[in-house]
Amino acid sequence: MSHAALRPLAFTEYVAERRADVDAALDRWLPAPPDCPAVLAEAMRYAVASGGKRFRPVLALAAADAVAVANGGDDEARAAAIALALPLACAVELVHTQSLVHDDLPSMDDDVLRRGQPTVHVRYGEGVAILVGDGLLAEAFGLLARWPATAEAPDAVPRKLRVIAELGQAVGAAGMVGGQAIDLAVTGSCGPHRAGASLDLAALSDMHARKTGGLIRAAAVGGAIMAGASAEQVAAMSAFAARVGLAFQIVDDVLDVEGCAATLGKTAGKDAGAGKVTFPGLVGRDQARLMAIEAVADAEAVLAGAGLSSPYLTGLARSVVHRRD
Ligand code: GRG
């Protein structure tokens, strides 16, 4: 990443450049033979490199950038903040990919298509898919602990520890794993707890705050922390990302109803078939879209109130509502 890359850029160019930063770093940091068995390395790269939007890692980098700008940083400071946040951005994408690989397993959502390609268990078998998820999760925390290297960025060490704690919280039993357990319980797939509970709007929002929102929040908050954000800036970034995360899941539910597999890159219409409680199911499609628009407007207001407004964060938040996949 050069400083020239931080000239004022249109949103789409900025996202393309940050995605390129993330893709190059992931390629560098993902394990390869002879360090690990070839089939595992291939399957992990298949899962990671299969064309996701990279929404969360780009959000992490844009959050770091916005903090650098808000704190008076020049182009050099912005580039440094983005570089410090890059390992976190990649770790978040590895965790995200892990969650997709495991979510697609026969014992979970049982899906054959992801990002327009056969899911990992379809391509490599269920055993390898489980190992791919396990490996990605472990690599995420390993790379955060290793990078940025202590010798190059000694001041980043306490920030990294905070970020590791944030990510662990977002992913663990109170976070994504817990959200998925609630989801399994609702669809009646939770062993002795197979009652098939129902959810009202508050409970549905809580489930998604854990399952989807937590990782989006950890990306934005982690990026801000790596850039040296104040406690107030971290709190504002957290509130911003929580609203964006809610909008993200509402739109995901709407797209499951409206979209087709060709655009979505995954099987459409699965939620209703699986007996899932969804936002459009509870409040109707129009009201659900309105809720997403309002959540994004709120998110922007929170950022502005904290002096963290950034065209890139705003663009990312709005892209959540307008996305087609
Ligand atoms: C994290 C240890 C651990 C276990 C995971 C399976 C599981 C437990 C959780 C499921 C989490 C999950 C799949 C939530 C849905 C999140 C979501 C809306 C994904 C779609 O994200 P996009 O649109 O996908 O960003 P792309 O393909 O663009 O990356």
PDB file of C-alpha atoms and ligand atoms in Angstrom, residues 51-56 93 95-96 98-100 102-103 108 114-115 137 171 176-177 180 211-212 248-249 252 266 323 325, ligand 1:
ATOM      1  CA  GLY A  51     -15.107 -14.177  -4.073  1.00  0.00           C
ATOM      2  CA  GLY A  52     -16.702 -12.758  -0.942  1.00  0.00           C
ATOM      3  CA  LYS A  53     -17.442  -9.057  -0.738  1.00  0.00           C
ATOM      4  CA  ARG A  54     -14.798  -8.553   1.988  1.00  0.00           C
ATOM      5  CA  PHE A  55     -17.259  -6.222   3.699  1.00  0.00           C
ATOM      6  CA  ARG A  56     -15.936  -6.812   7.224  1.00  0.00           C
ATOM      7  CA  GLU A  93     -12.338 -12.432   7.250  1.00  0.00           C
ATOM      8  CA  VAL A  95     -13.414 -16.063  11.173  1.00  0.00           C
ATOM      9  CA  HIS A  96     -16.201 -15.015   8.797  1.00  0.00           C
ATOM     10  CA  GLN A  98     -14.956 -20.266   9.013  1.00  0.00           C
ATOM     11  CA  SER A  99     -18.514 -19.449  10.043  1.00  0.00           C
ATOM     12  CA  LEU A 100     -19.739 -19.806   6.452  1.00  0.00           C
ATOM     13  CA  HIS A 102     -19.457 -24.570   9.171  1.00  0.00           C
ATOM     14  CA  ASP A 103     -22.848 -22.945   8.577  1.00  0.00           C
ATOM     15  CA  MET A 108     -26.171 -26.913  10.129  1.00  0.00           C
ATOM     16  CA  ARG A 114     -21.775 -20.555  -1.495  1.00  0.00           C
ATOM     17  CA  ARG A 115     -20.456 -17.512  -3.349  1.00  0.00           C
ATOM     18  CA  LEU A 137     -10.453 -20.012  13.336  1.00  0.00           C
ATOM     19  CA  VAL A 171     -17.001 -15.204  18.148  1.00  0.00           C
ATOM     20  CA  MET A 176     -21.517 -15.865  17.074  1.00  0.00           C
ATOM     21  CA  VAL A 177     -21.490 -19.413  18.439  1.00  0.00           C
ATOM     22  CA  GLN A 180     -25.976 -19.999  16.037  1.00  0.00           C
ATOM     23  CA  LYS A 211     -24.643 -14.288  15.106  1.00  0.00           C
ATOM     24  CA  THR A 212     -23.938 -11.561  12.544  1.00  0.00           C
ATOM     25  CA  PHE A 248     -26.917  -6.156   7.285  1.00  0.00           C
ATOM     26  CA  GLN A 249     -28.930  -9.040   8.696  1.00  0.00           C
ATOM     27  CA  ASP A 252     -29.835 -10.642   4.282  1.00  0.00           C
ATOM     28  CA  LYS A 266     -26.137 -19.271  -2.480  1.00  0.00           C
ATOM     29  CA  ARG A 323     -26.501  -4.788  -1.879  1.00  0.00           C
ATOM     30  CA  ASP A 325     -25.803 -10.417  -2.593  1.00  0.00           C
TER      31      ASP A 325
HETATM   32  C1  GRG B   1     -17.408 -18.848  14.813  1.00  0.00           C
HETATM   33  C2  GRG B   1     -16.536 -20.850  16.079  1.00  0.00           C
HETATM   34  C3  GRG B   1     -17.549 -20.254  15.199  1.00  0.00           C
HETATM   35  C4  GRG B   1     -18.586 -21.024  14.778  1.00  0.00           C
HETATM   36  C5  GRG B   1     -19.548 -20.573  13.810  1.00  0.00           C
HETATM   37  C6  GRG B   1     -21.850 -21.684  11.947  1.00  0.00           C
HETATM   38  C7  GRG B   1     -21.740 -20.639  12.978  1.00  0.00           C
HETATM   39  C8  GRG B   1     -20.945 -20.945  14.177  1.00  0.00           C
HETATM   40  C9  GRG B   1     -22.301 -19.428  12.863  1.00  0.00           C
HETATM   41  C10 GRG B   1     -23.047 -18.999  11.681  1.00  0.00           C
HETATM   42  C11 GRG B   1     -22.772 -17.567  11.442  1.00  0.00           C
HETATM   43  C12 GRG B   1     -23.322 -17.103  10.116  1.00  0.00           C
HETATM   44  C13 GRG B   1     -23.069 -17.938   8.929  1.00  0.00           C
HETATM   45  C14 GRG B   1     -24.001 -15.954  10.075  1.00  0.00           C
HETATM   46  C15 GRG B   1     -24.535 -15.381   8.827  1.00  0.00           C
HETATM   47  C16 GRG B   1     -23.710 -14.184   8.488  1.00  0.00           C
HETATM   48  C17 GRG B   1     -23.993 -13.665   7.116  1.00  0.00           C
HETATM   49  C18 GRG B   1     -25.143 -12.749   6.933  1.00  0.00           C
HETATM   50  C19 GRG B   1     -23.187 -14.032   6.110  1.00  0.00           C
HETATM   51  C20 GRG B   1     -23.169 -13.464   4.764  1.00  0.00           C
HETATM   52  O1  GRG B   1     -22.111 -12.536   4.753  1.00  0.00           O
HETATM   53  P1  GRG B   1     -21.651 -11.796   3.435  1.00  0.00           P
HETATM   54  O2  GRG B   1     -22.861 -11.355   2.663  1.00  0.00           O
HETATM   55  O3  GRG B   1     -20.911 -12.958   2.656  1.00  0.00           O
HETATM   56  O4  GRG B   1     -20.676 -10.730   3.814  1.00  0.00           O
HETATM   57  P2  GRG B   1     -19.697 -12.853   1.610  1.00  0.00           P
HETATM   58  O5  GRG B   1     -19.801 -14.112   0.777  1.00  0.00           O
HETATM   59  O6  GRG B   1     -19.847 -11.601   0.794  1.00  0.00           O
HETATM   60  O7  GRG B   1     -18.429 -12.831   2.419  1.00  0.00           O
END
